[in-house]
mmCIF file with all atom_site columns, C-alpha atoms in Angstrom:
data_model
loop_
_atom_site.group_PDB
_atom_site.id
_atom_site.type_symbol
_atom_site.label_atom_id
_atom_site.label_alt_id
_atom_site.label_comp_id
_atom_site.label_asym_id
_atom_site.label_entity_id
_atom_site.label_seq_id
_atom_site.pdbx_PDB_ins_code
_atom_site.Cartn_x
_atom_site.Cartn_y
_atom_site.Cartn_z
_atom_site.occupancy
_atom_site.B_iso_or_equiv
_atom_site.pdbx_formal_charge
_atom_site.auth_seq_id
_atom_site.auth_comp_id
_atom_site.auth_asym_id
_atom_site.auth_atom_id
_atom_site.pdbx_PDB_model_num
ATOM 1   C CA . MET A 1 1   ? 77.846  92.089  87.884  1.00 0.00 ? 1   MET A CA 1
ATOM 2   C CA . SER A 1 2   ? 80.982  89.902  87.365  1.00 0.00 ? 2   SER A CA 1
ATOM 3   C CA . ARG A 1 3   ? 83.339  89.204  90.270  1.00 0.00 ? 3   ARG A CA 1
ATOM 4   C CA . HIS A 1 4   ? 85.937  91.343  88.741  1.00 0.00 ? 4   HIS A CA 1
ATOM 5   C CA . ALA A 1 5   ? 83.510  94.347  88.483  1.00 0.00 ? 5   ALA A CA 1
ATOM 6   C CA . LEU A 1 6   ? 82.349  93.658  92.010  1.00 0.00 ? 6   LEU A CA 1
ATOM 7   C CA . MET A 1 7   ? 85.942  93.612  93.188  1.00 0.00 ? 7   MET A CA 1
ATOM 8   C CA . LYS A 1 8   ? 86.756  96.888  91.522  1.00 0.00 ? 8   LYS A CA 1
ATOM 9   C CA . ALA A 1 9   ? 83.701  98.521  92.837  1.00 0.00 ? 9   ALA A CA 1
ATOM 10  C CA . ALA A 1 10  ? 84.294  97.273  96.372  1.00 0.00 ? 10  ALA A CA 1
ATOM 11  C CA . LEU A 1 11  ? 88.010  97.549  96.604  1.00 0.00 ? 11  LEU A CA 1
ATOM 12  C CA . GLY A 1 12  ? 88.992  99.939  93.918  1.00 0.00 ? 12  GLY A CA 1
ATOM 13  C CA . PRO A 1 13  ? 88.271  103.159 95.889  1.00 0.00 ? 13  PRO A CA 1
ATOM 14  C CA . PHE A 1 14  ? 90.303  101.911 98.756  1.00 0.00 ? 14  PHE A CA 1
ATOM 15  C CA . LEU A 1 15  ? 93.303  100.869 96.621  1.00 0.00 ? 15  LEU A CA 1
ATOM 16  C CA . ARG A 1 16  ? 93.263  104.169 94.748  1.00 0.00 ? 16  ARG A CA 1
ATOM 17  C CA . LEU A 1 17  ? 93.207  106.121 98.031  1.00 0.00 ? 17  LEU A CA 1
ATOM 18  C CA . MET A 1 18  ? 96.034  103.879 99.421  1.00 0.00 ? 18  MET A CA 1
ATOM 19  C CA . PHE A 1 19  ? 98.404  104.007 96.416  1.00 0.00 ? 19  PHE A CA 1
ATOM 20  C CA . ARG A 1 20  ? 97.166  107.090 94.402  1.00 0.00 ? 20  ARG A CA 1
ATOM 21  C CA . PRO A 1 21  ? 98.333  105.442 90.976  1.00 0.00 ? 21  PRO A CA 1
ATOM 22  C CA . ARG A 1 22  ? 99.303  107.895 88.319  1.00 0.00 ? 22  ARG A CA 1
ATOM 23  C CA . VAL A 1 23  ? 98.630  105.975 85.096  1.00 0.00 ? 23  VAL A CA 1
ATOM 24  C CA . GLU A 1 24  ? 100.588 107.061 82.000  1.00 0.00 ? 24  GLU A CA 1
ATOM 25  C CA . GLY A 1 25  ? 100.065 105.604 78.413  1.00 0.00 ? 25  GLY A CA 1
ATOM 26  C CA . ALA A 1 26  ? 96.889  103.585 79.231  1.00 0.00 ? 26  ALA A CA 1
ATOM 27  C CA . GLU A 1 27  ? 95.883  104.435 75.595  1.00 0.00 ? 27  GLU A CA 1
ATOM 28  C CA . ASN A 1 28  ? 98.631  102.254 74.378  1.00 0.00 ? 28  ASN A CA 1
ATOM 29  C CA . VAL A 1 29  ? 96.776  99.210  75.567  1.00 0.00 ? 29  VAL A CA 1
ATOM 30  C CA . PRO A 1 30  ? 94.457  97.952  72.790  1.00 0.00 ? 30  PRO A CA 1
ATOM 31  C CA . GLY A 1 31  ? 90.691  98.097  73.730  1.00 0.00 ? 31  GLY A CA 1
ATOM 32  C CA . THR A 1 32  ? 90.033  94.630  72.223  1.00 0.00 ? 32  THR A CA 1
ATOM 33  C CA . GLY A 1 33  ? 91.953  91.458  71.373  1.00 0.00 ? 33  GLY A CA 1
ATOM 34  C CA . PRO A 1 34  ? 94.839  89.557  72.968  1.00 0.00 ? 34  PRO A CA 1
ATOM 35  C CA . VAL A 1 35  ? 97.445  91.611  74.492  1.00 0.00 ? 35  VAL A CA 1
ATOM 36  C CA . ILE A 1 36  ? 100.598 90.636  76.448  1.00 0.00 ? 36  ILE A CA 1
ATOM 37  C CA . LEU A 1 37  ? 101.600 93.136  79.181  1.00 0.00 ? 37  LEU A CA 1
ATOM 38  C CA . ALA A 1 38  ? 105.228 92.728  80.202  1.00 0.00 ? 38  ALA A CA 1
ATOM 39  C CA . GLY A 1 39  ? 106.883 94.676  82.958  1.00 0.00 ? 39  GLY A CA 1
ATOM 40  C CA . ASN A 1 40  ? 109.184 94.894  85.891  1.00 0.00 ? 40  ASN A CA 1
ATOM 41  C CA . HIS A 1 41  ? 108.362 93.350  89.362  1.00 0.00 ? 41  HIS A CA 1
ATOM 42  C CA . LEU A 1 42  ? 109.336 95.243  92.442  1.00 0.00 ? 42  LEU A CA 1
ATOM 43  C CA . THR A 1 43  ? 107.096 94.052  95.150  1.00 0.00 ? 43  THR A CA 1
ATOM 44  C CA . PHE A 1 44  ? 103.947 92.035  95.966  1.00 0.00 ? 44  PHE A CA 1
ATOM 45  C CA . ILE A 1 45  ? 101.448 94.922  95.554  1.00 0.00 ? 45  ILE A CA 1
ATOM 46  C CA . ASP A 1 46  ? 102.385 95.283  91.755  1.00 0.00 ? 46  ASP A CA 1
ATOM 47  C CA . SER A 1 47  ? 99.653  92.744  91.046  1.00 0.00 ? 47  SER A CA 1
ATOM 48  C CA . MET A 1 48  ? 97.170  94.489  93.305  1.00 0.00 ? 48  MET A CA 1
ATOM 49  C CA . ILE A 1 49  ? 97.671  97.915  91.496  1.00 0.00 ? 49  ILE A CA 1
ATOM 50  C CA . MET A 1 50  ? 97.611  96.735  87.952  1.00 0.00 ? 50  MET A CA 1
ATOM 51  C CA . PRO A 1 51  ? 93.981  95.502  87.862  1.00 0.00 ? 51  PRO A CA 1
ATOM 52  C CA . ILE A 1 52  ? 92.660  99.033  88.827  1.00 0.00 ? 52  ILE A CA 1
ATOM 53  C CA . CYS A 1 53  ? 94.649  100.830 86.188  1.00 0.00 ? 53  CYS A CA 1
ATOM 54  C CA . LEU A 1 54  ? 92.859  99.529  83.073  1.00 0.00 ? 54  LEU A CA 1
ATOM 55  C CA . ASP A 1 55  ? 89.158  99.259  82.112  1.00 0.00 ? 55  ASP A CA 1
ATOM 56  C CA . ARG A 1 56  ? 89.819  95.734  80.718  1.00 0.00 ? 56  ARG A CA 1
ATOM 57  C CA . GLN A 1 57  ? 90.338  92.791  83.004  1.00 0.00 ? 57  GLN A CA 1
ATOM 58  C CA . VAL A 1 58  ? 94.127  91.626  83.340  1.00 0.00 ? 58  VAL A CA 1
ATOM 59  C CA . TYR A 1 59  ? 94.826  88.013  83.981  1.00 0.00 ? 59  TYR A CA 1
ATOM 60  C CA . PHE A 1 60  ? 98.148  86.741  85.445  1.00 0.00 ? 60  PHE A CA 1
ATOM 61  C CA . ILE A 1 61  ? 99.382  83.665  87.083  1.00 0.00 ? 61  ILE A CA 1
ATOM 62  C CA . GLY A 1 62  ? 100.211 83.254  90.722  1.00 0.00 ? 62  GLY A CA 1
ATOM 63  C CA . LYS A 1 63  ? 101.228 80.697  93.222  1.00 0.00 ? 63  LYS A CA 1
ATOM 64  C CA . ASP A 1 64  ? 98.465  78.146  93.848  1.00 0.00 ? 64  ASP A CA 1
ATOM 65  C CA . GLU A 1 65  ? 99.170  78.641  97.700  1.00 0.00 ? 65  GLU A CA 1
ATOM 66  C CA . TYR A 1 66  ? 97.424  82.028  97.518  1.00 0.00 ? 66  TYR A CA 1
ATOM 67  C CA . VAL A 1 67  ? 94.094  80.218  96.837  1.00 0.00 ? 67  VAL A CA 1
ATOM 68  C CA . THR A 1 68  ? 94.495  76.973  98.928  1.00 0.00 ? 68  THR A CA 1
ATOM 69  C CA . GLY A 1 69  ? 94.518  78.536  102.379 1.00 0.00 ? 69  GLY A CA 1
ATOM 70  C CA . LYS A 1 70  ? 92.319  77.370  105.254 1.00 0.00 ? 70  LYS A CA 1
ATOM 71  C CA . GLY A 1 71  ? 89.640  79.182  107.139 1.00 0.00 ? 71  GLY A CA 1
ATOM 72  C CA . VAL A 1 72  ? 88.094  82.511  106.731 1.00 0.00 ? 72  VAL A CA 1
ATOM 73  C CA . LYS A 1 73  ? 91.368  84.242  105.820 1.00 0.00 ? 73  LYS A CA 1
ATOM 74  C CA . GLY A 1 74  ? 92.158  81.532  103.166 1.00 0.00 ? 74  GLY A CA 1
ATOM 75  C CA . ARG A 1 75  ? 88.663  81.919  101.547 1.00 0.00 ? 75  ARG A CA 1
ATOM 76  C CA . LEU A 1 76  ? 88.970  85.690  101.457 1.00 0.00 ? 76  LEU A CA 1
ATOM 77  C CA . MET A 1 77  ? 92.493  85.557  99.909  1.00 0.00 ? 77  MET A CA 1
ATOM 78  C CA . ALA A 1 78  ? 91.220  83.070  97.220  1.00 0.00 ? 78  ALA A CA 1
ATOM 79  C CA . TRP A 1 79  ? 88.171  85.215  96.458  1.00 0.00 ? 79  TRP A CA 1
ATOM 80  C CA . PHE A 1 80  ? 90.362  88.333  96.153  1.00 0.00 ? 80  PHE A CA 1
ATOM 81  C CA . PHE A 1 81  ? 93.111  86.875  93.952  1.00 0.00 ? 81  PHE A CA 1
ATOM 82  C CA . THR A 1 82  ? 90.845  85.001  91.565  1.00 0.00 ? 82  THR A CA 1
ATOM 83  C CA . SER A 1 83  ? 88.673  88.120  91.316  1.00 0.00 ? 83  SER A CA 1
ATOM 84  C CA . VAL A 1 84  ? 91.553  90.353  90.254  1.00 0.00 ? 84  VAL A CA 1
ATOM 85  C CA . GLY A 1 85  ? 92.389  87.938  87.534  1.00 0.00 ? 85  GLY A CA 1
ATOM 86  C CA . MET A 1 86  ? 94.959  85.638  89.138  1.00 0.00 ? 86  MET A CA 1
ATOM 87  C CA . ILE A 1 87  ? 95.124  82.195  87.642  1.00 0.00 ? 87  ILE A CA 1
ATOM 88  C CA . PRO A 1 88  ? 96.585  79.785  90.230  1.00 0.00 ? 88  PRO A CA 1
ATOM 89  C CA . VAL A 1 89  ? 99.431  77.592  88.786  1.00 0.00 ? 89  VAL A CA 1
ATOM 90  C CA . ASP A 1 90  ? 101.891 75.182  90.623  1.00 0.00 ? 90  ASP A CA 1
ATOM 91  C CA . ARG A 1 91  ? 105.040 76.766  89.488  1.00 0.00 ? 91  ARG A CA 1
ATOM 92  C CA . ASP A 1 92  ? 107.218 74.302  91.523  1.00 0.00 ? 92  ASP A CA 1
ATOM 93  C CA . GLY A 1 93  ? 109.068 71.572  89.717  1.00 0.00 ? 93  GLY A CA 1
ATOM 94  C CA . GLY A 1 94  ? 110.206 71.082  86.115  1.00 0.00 ? 94  GLY A CA 1
ATOM 95  C CA . ARG A 1 95  ? 106.796 71.421  84.651  1.00 0.00 ? 95  ARG A CA 1
ATOM 96  C CA . GLY A 1 96  ? 105.986 74.857  86.455  1.00 0.00 ? 96  GLY A CA 1
ATOM 97  C CA . GLY A 1 97  ? 107.269 76.857  83.497  1.00 0.00 ? 97  GLY A CA 1
ATOM 98  C CA . VAL A 1 98  ? 105.373 74.812  80.903  1.00 0.00 ? 98  VAL A CA 1
ATOM 99  C CA . ALA A 1 99  ? 102.056 75.230  82.909  1.00 0.00 ? 99  ALA A CA 1
ATOM 100 C CA . ALA A 1 100 ? 102.548 78.932  83.033  1.00 0.00 ? 100 ALA A CA 1
ATOM 101 C CA . LEU A 1 101 ? 103.303 79.202  79.381  1.00 0.00 ? 101 LEU A CA 1
ATOM 102 C CA . MET A 1 102 ? 100.215 77.096  78.364  1.00 0.00 ? 102 MET A CA 1
ATOM 103 C CA . THR A 1 103 ? 98.029  79.119  80.833  1.00 0.00 ? 103 THR A CA 1
ATOM 104 C CA . GLY A 1 104 ? 99.115  82.386  79.201  1.00 0.00 ? 104 GLY A CA 1
ATOM 105 C CA . ARG A 1 105 ? 98.584  80.963  75.640  1.00 0.00 ? 105 ARG A CA 1
ATOM 106 C CA . ARG A 1 106 ? 94.932  79.894  76.515  1.00 0.00 ? 106 ARG A CA 1
ATOM 107 C CA . VAL A 1 107 ? 94.123  83.428  77.880  1.00 0.00 ? 107 VAL A CA 1
ATOM 108 C CA . LEU A 1 108 ? 95.494  85.068  74.818  1.00 0.00 ? 108 LEU A CA 1
ATOM 109 C CA . GLU A 1 109 ? 93.708  82.748  72.406  1.00 0.00 ? 109 GLU A CA 1
ATOM 110 C CA . GLU A 1 110 ? 90.511  83.687  74.224  1.00 0.00 ? 110 GLU A CA 1
ATOM 111 C CA . GLY A 1 111 ? 91.271  87.391  73.256  1.00 0.00 ? 111 GLY A CA 1
ATOM 112 C CA . LYS A 1 112 ? 92.053  88.568  76.709  1.00 0.00 ? 112 LYS A CA 1
ATOM 113 C CA . ILE A 1 113 ? 94.932  90.473  78.318  1.00 0.00 ? 113 ILE A CA 1
ATOM 114 C CA . PHE A 1 114 ? 97.752  88.447  80.024  1.00 0.00 ? 114 PHE A CA 1
ATOM 115 C CA . SER A 1 115 ? 100.231 90.054  82.215  1.00 0.00 ? 115 SER A CA 1
ATOM 116 C CA . ILE A 1 116 ? 103.667 88.660  82.819  1.00 0.00 ? 116 ILE A CA 1
ATOM 117 C CA . TYR A 1 117 ? 106.868 89.621  84.676  1.00 0.00 ? 117 TYR A CA 1
ATOM 118 C CA . PRO A 1 118 ? 109.692 88.400  82.321  1.00 0.00 ? 118 PRO A CA 1
ATOM 119 C CA . GLU A 1 119 ? 112.259 88.552  85.270  1.00 0.00 ? 119 GLU A CA 1
ATOM 120 C CA . GLY A 1 120 ? 110.366 85.597  86.579  1.00 0.00 ? 120 GLY A CA 1
ATOM 121 C CA . THR A 1 121 ? 110.479 86.891  90.307  1.00 0.00 ? 121 THR A CA 1
ATOM 122 C CA . ARG A 1 122 ? 110.670 90.099  92.220  1.00 0.00 ? 122 ARG A CA 1
ATOM 123 C CA . SER A 1 123 ? 113.837 92.140  91.958  1.00 0.00 ? 123 SER A CA 1
ATOM 124 C CA . PRO A 1 124 ? 115.963 91.687  95.091  1.00 0.00 ? 124 PRO A CA 1
ATOM 125 C CA . ASP A 1 125 ? 117.384 95.181  94.956  1.00 0.00 ? 125 ASP A CA 1
ATOM 126 C CA . GLY A 1 126 ? 115.242 97.460  92.772  1.00 0.00 ? 126 GLY A CA 1
ATOM 127 C CA . ARG A 1 127 ? 117.451 96.877  89.621  1.00 0.00 ? 127 ARG A CA 1
ATOM 128 C CA . LEU A 1 128 ? 115.973 95.320  86.427  1.00 0.00 ? 128 LEU A CA 1
ATOM 129 C CA . TYR A 1 129 ? 117.189 91.791  85.718  1.00 0.00 ? 129 TYR A CA 1
ATOM 130 C CA . ARG A 1 130 ? 117.485 89.732  82.601  1.00 0.00 ? 130 ARG A CA 1
ATOM 131 C CA . GLY A 1 131 ? 114.186 88.543  81.199  1.00 0.00 ? 131 GLY A CA 1
ATOM 132 C CA . ARG A 1 132 ? 113.242 84.897  80.515  1.00 0.00 ? 132 ARG A CA 1
ATOM 133 C CA . THR A 1 133 ? 112.242 83.954  77.133  1.00 0.00 ? 133 THR A CA 1
ATOM 134 C CA . GLY A 1 134 ? 108.574 82.776  77.919  1.00 0.00 ? 134 GLY A CA 1
ATOM 135 C CA . ILE A 1 135 ? 107.477 86.193  76.999  1.00 0.00 ? 135 ILE A CA 1
ATOM 136 C CA . ALA A 1 136 ? 108.877 85.720  73.499  1.00 0.00 ? 136 ALA A CA 1
ATOM 137 C CA . ARG A 1 137 ? 107.427 82.291  73.017  1.00 0.00 ? 137 ARG A CA 1
ATOM 138 C CA . LEU A 1 138 ? 103.987 83.691  73.996  1.00 0.00 ? 138 LEU A CA 1
ATOM 139 C CA . THR A 1 139 ? 104.076 86.603  71.413  1.00 0.00 ? 139 THR A CA 1
ATOM 140 C CA . LEU A 1 140 ? 105.426 84.292  68.636  1.00 0.00 ? 140 LEU A CA 1
ATOM 141 C CA . MET A 1 141 ? 102.893 81.512  69.328  1.00 0.00 ? 141 MET A CA 1
ATOM 142 C CA . THR A 1 142 ? 99.959  83.711  69.481  1.00 0.00 ? 142 THR A CA 1
ATOM 143 C CA . GLY A 1 143 ? 100.658 86.755  67.441  1.00 0.00 ? 143 GLY A CA 1
ATOM 144 C CA . ALA A 1 144 ? 99.663  88.968  70.394  1.00 0.00 ? 144 ALA A CA 1
ATOM 145 C CA . PRO A 1 145 ? 101.314 92.346  70.635  1.00 0.00 ? 145 PRO A CA 1
ATOM 146 C CA . VAL A 1 146 ? 103.413 93.063  73.708  1.00 0.00 ? 146 VAL A CA 1
ATOM 147 C CA . VAL A 1 147 ? 102.801 96.238  75.555  1.00 0.00 ? 147 VAL A CA 1
ATOM 148 C CA . PRO A 1 148 ? 105.764 96.959  78.000  1.00 0.00 ? 148 PRO A CA 1
ATOM 149 C CA . PHE A 1 149 ? 105.133 98.559  81.266  1.00 0.00 ? 149 PHE A CA 1
ATOM 150 C CA . ALA A 1 150 ? 106.845 99.903  84.350  1.00 0.00 ? 150 ALA A CA 1
ATOM 151 C CA . MET A 1 151 ? 105.757 99.927  88.004  1.00 0.00 ? 151 MET A CA 1
ATOM 152 C CA . ILE A 1 152 ? 107.497 102.934 89.664  1.00 0.00 ? 152 ILE A CA 1
ATOM 153 C CA . GLY A 1 153 ? 107.575 103.524 93.369  1.00 0.00 ? 153 GLY A CA 1
ATOM 154 C CA . THR A 1 154 ? 106.025 100.341 94.773  1.00 0.00 ? 154 THR A CA 1
ATOM 155 C CA . ASP A 1 155 ? 109.223 99.271  96.319  1.00 0.00 ? 155 ASP A CA 1
ATOM 156 C CA . LYS A 1 156 ? 109.232 102.386 98.331  1.00 0.00 ? 156 LYS A CA 1
ATOM 157 C CA . LEU A 1 157 ? 105.876 101.606 99.779  1.00 0.00 ? 157 LEU A CA 1
ATOM 158 C CA . GLN A 1 158 ? 106.636 97.867  100.519 1.00 0.00 ? 158 GLN A CA 1
ATOM 159 C CA . PRO A 1 159 ? 110.371 97.588  100.972 1.00 0.00 ? 159 PRO A CA 1
ATOM 160 C CA . GLY A 1 160 ? 111.563 94.008  100.501 1.00 0.00 ? 160 GLY A CA 1
ATOM 161 C CA . GLY A 1 161 ? 108.050 92.971  99.220  1.00 0.00 ? 161 GLY A CA 1
ATOM 162 C CA . ALA A 1 162 ? 106.998 91.884  102.871 1.00 0.00 ? 162 ALA A CA 1
ATOM 163 C CA . GLY A 1 163 ? 104.684 93.380  105.477 1.00 0.00 ? 163 GLY A CA 1
ATOM 164 C CA . PHE A 1 164 ? 101.667 95.641  105.022 1.00 0.00 ? 164 PHE A CA 1
ATOM 165 C CA . PRO A 1 165 ? 102.392 98.356  102.445 1.00 0.00 ? 165 PRO A CA 1
ATOM 166 C CA . ARG A 1 166 ? 102.235 102.068 103.586 1.00 0.00 ? 166 ARG A CA 1
ATOM 167 C CA . PRO A 1 167 ? 100.239 104.612 101.660 1.00 0.00 ? 167 PRO A CA 1
ATOM 168 C CA . GLY A 1 168 ? 101.936 106.669 98.974  1.00 0.00 ? 168 GLY A CA 1
ATOM 169 C CA . ARG A 1 169 ? 101.792 107.492 95.213  1.00 0.00 ? 169 ARG A CA 1
ATOM 170 C CA . VAL A 1 170 ? 102.954 105.082 92.471  1.00 0.00 ? 170 VAL A CA 1
ATOM 171 C CA . THR A 1 171 ? 103.247 105.445 88.799  1.00 0.00 ? 171 THR A CA 1
ATOM 172 C CA . VAL A 1 172 ? 102.173 102.809 86.189  1.00 0.00 ? 172 VAL A CA 1
ATOM 173 C CA . ARG A 1 173 ? 103.585 103.630 82.811  1.00 0.00 ? 173 ARG A CA 1
ATOM 174 C CA . PHE A 1 174 ? 102.662 101.795 79.571  1.00 0.00 ? 174 PHE A CA 1
ATOM 175 C CA . GLY A 1 175 ? 104.739 101.935 76.336  1.00 0.00 ? 175 GLY A CA 1
ATOM 176 C CA . GLU A 1 176 ? 103.713 101.513 72.826  1.00 0.00 ? 176 GLU A CA 1
ATOM 177 C CA . PRO A 1 177 ? 102.783 98.049  71.588  1.00 0.00 ? 177 PRO A CA 1
ATOM 178 C CA . MET A 1 178 ? 105.538 95.935  70.125  1.00 0.00 ? 178 MET A CA 1
ATOM 179 C CA . GLU A 1 179 ? 104.819 93.333  67.457  1.00 0.00 ? 179 GLU A CA 1
ATOM 180 C CA . PHE A 1 180 ? 107.070 90.597  66.170  1.00 0.00 ? 180 PHE A CA 1
ATOM 181 C CA . SER A 1 181 ? 105.462 89.263  63.140  1.00 0.00 ? 181 SER A CA 1
ATOM 182 C CA . ARG A 1 182 ? 108.706 89.292  61.301  1.00 0.00 ? 182 ARG A CA 1
ATOM 183 C CA . TYR A 1 183 ? 109.654 86.288  63.375  1.00 0.00 ? 183 TYR A CA 1
ATOM 184 C CA . ASP A 1 184 ? 106.642 84.122  62.530  1.00 0.00 ? 184 ASP A CA 1
ATOM 185 C CA . GLY A 1 185 ? 107.369 80.487  62.795  1.00 0.00 ? 185 GLY A CA 1
ATOM 186 C CA . MET A 1 186 ? 110.581 80.969  64.731  1.00 0.00 ? 186 MET A CA 1
ATOM 187 C CA . ASP A 1 187 ? 109.281 80.378  68.287  1.00 0.00 ? 187 ASP A CA 1
ATOM 188 C CA . ARG A 1 188 ? 111.754 77.502  68.704  1.00 0.00 ? 188 ARG A CA 1
ATOM 189 C CA . ASP A 1 189 ? 114.896 79.552  67.629  1.00 0.00 ? 189 ASP A CA 1
ATOM 190 C CA . ARG A 1 190 ? 116.617 80.304  70.880  1.00 0.00 ? 190 ARG A CA 1
ATOM 191 C CA . TYR A 1 191 ? 118.485 83.244  69.319  1.00 0.00 ? 191 TYR A CA 1
ATOM 192 C CA . VAL A 1 192 ? 115.227 84.795  68.165  1.00 0.00 ? 192 VAL A CA 1
ATOM 193 C CA . LEU A 1 193 ? 113.786 84.109  71.496  1.00 0.00 ? 193 LEU A CA 1
ATOM 194 C CA . ARG A 1 194 ? 116.588 85.982  73.233  1.00 0.00 ? 194 ARG A CA 1
ATOM 195 C CA . ALA A 1 195 ? 116.568 88.866  70.862  1.00 0.00 ? 195 ALA A CA 1
ATOM 196 C CA . VAL A 1 196 ? 112.732 89.436  71.238  1.00 0.00 ? 196 VAL A CA 1
ATOM 197 C CA . THR A 1 197 ? 112.954 89.092  75.005  1.00 0.00 ? 197 THR A CA 1
ATOM 198 C CA . ASP A 1 198 ? 115.996 91.555  75.325  1.00 0.00 ? 198 ASP A CA 1
ATOM 199 C CA . SER A 1 199 ? 114.134 94.091  73.141  1.00 0.00 ? 199 SER A CA 1
ATOM 200 C CA . VAL A 1 200 ? 111.241 93.976  75.342  1.00 0.00 ? 200 VAL A CA 1
ATOM 201 C CA . MET A 1 201 ? 113.335 94.316  78.474  1.00 0.00 ? 201 MET A CA 1
ATOM 202 C CA . ALA A 1 202 ? 115.113 97.283  76.919  1.00 0.00 ? 202 ALA A CA 1
ATOM 203 C CA . GLU A 1 203 ? 111.777 99.097  76.563  1.00 0.00 ? 203 GLU A CA 1
ATOM 204 C CA . VAL A 1 204 ? 110.793 98.228  80.134  1.00 0.00 ? 204 VAL A CA 1
ATOM 205 C CA . MET A 1 205 ? 114.244 99.754  81.240  1.00 0.00 ? 205 MET A CA 1
ATOM 206 C CA . ARG A 1 206 ? 113.541 102.858 79.299  1.00 0.00 ? 206 ARG A CA 1
ATOM 207 C CA . LEU A 1 207 ? 110.071 103.181 80.866  1.00 0.00 ? 207 LEU A CA 1
ATOM 208 C CA . SER A 1 208 ? 111.164 102.394 84.458  1.00 0.00 ? 208 SER A CA 1
ATOM 209 C CA . GLY A 1 209 ? 114.516 104.232 84.501  1.00 0.00 ? 209 GLY A CA 1
ATOM 210 C CA . GLN A 1 210 ? 116.009 101.212 86.373  1.00 0.00 ? 210 GLN A CA 1
ATOM 211 C CA . GLU A 1 211 ? 119.623 100.109 86.204  1.00 0.00 ? 211 GLU A CA 1
ATOM 212 C CA . TYR A 1 212 ? 119.890 96.900  84.086  1.00 0.00 ? 212 TYR A CA 1
ATOM 213 C CA . VAL A 1 213 ? 121.788 93.764  85.300  1.00 0.00 ? 213 VAL A CA 1
ATOM 214 C CA . ASP A 1 214 ? 122.529 91.105  82.670  1.00 0.00 ? 214 ASP A CA 1
ATOM 215 C CA . MET A 1 215 ? 121.794 88.076  84.857  1.00 0.00 ? 215 MET A CA 1
ATOM 216 C CA . TYR A 1 216 ? 118.659 86.281  86.135  1.00 0.00 ? 216 TYR A CA 1
ATOM 217 C CA . ALA A 1 217 ? 117.060 87.612  89.323  1.00 0.00 ? 217 ALA A CA 1
ATOM 218 C CA . THR A 1 218 ? 116.923 84.103  90.837  1.00 0.00 ? 218 THR A CA 1
ATOM 219 C CA . LYS A 1 219 ? 120.825 83.814  90.549  1.00 0.00 ? 219 LYS A CA 1
ATOM 220 C CA . ALA A 1 220 ? 121.243 87.233  92.179  1.00 0.00 ? 220 ALA A CA 1
ATOM 221 C CA . LYS A 1 221 ? 118.997 86.101  95.097  1.00 0.00 ? 221 LYS A CA 1
ATOM 222 C CA . ALA A 1 222 ? 120.825 82.804  95.437  1.00 0.00 ? 222 ALA A CA 1
ATOM 223 C CA . ALA A 1 223 ? 124.114 84.741  95.581  1.00 0.00 ? 223 ALA A CA 1
#
């Protein structure tokens, strides 16, 4: 049994009991081949709930500090996060974005599912913010379809993204796959990258029902 299967068997029932996820549109996620999942990011538990909603393993990047802790707690956190599919990446500094992009490309070229939050960080106020164009680069470089998704209700269970979440029901809603083969060879055109990203974010907005803000979430947090 793989670590991922062991984690789902051991913790899946508890997480389902805790969050009672209602999954809508799971049939939109292809059963084989590379897939990019792109969705909103409300709180920390988003990445804990997603892995139990699909039969296929989902990979995503996370802060390397999640797997470098000391002692028993640090080892348990490292086991949990790597088991659910987190790939630790040092996202600080000028090369953090490049490392994340190359990690996603490698996962997709191996025919796996890579999940990304185009906003780049958690929403500071529950609204949906402008997407960063890494999502567009990934789909144009690899040809992988983009399946938009929406996490709904997680911010009510863990307000502010901090502290232990309370029990409750959340919804994970998947949209239909989006493909952008008409832009083949244009992964360096900034206007194309913006157009692709904006079309994905428009679909995420439709699925989530969130108010859209045309600015980056990091700038909103800084303000």
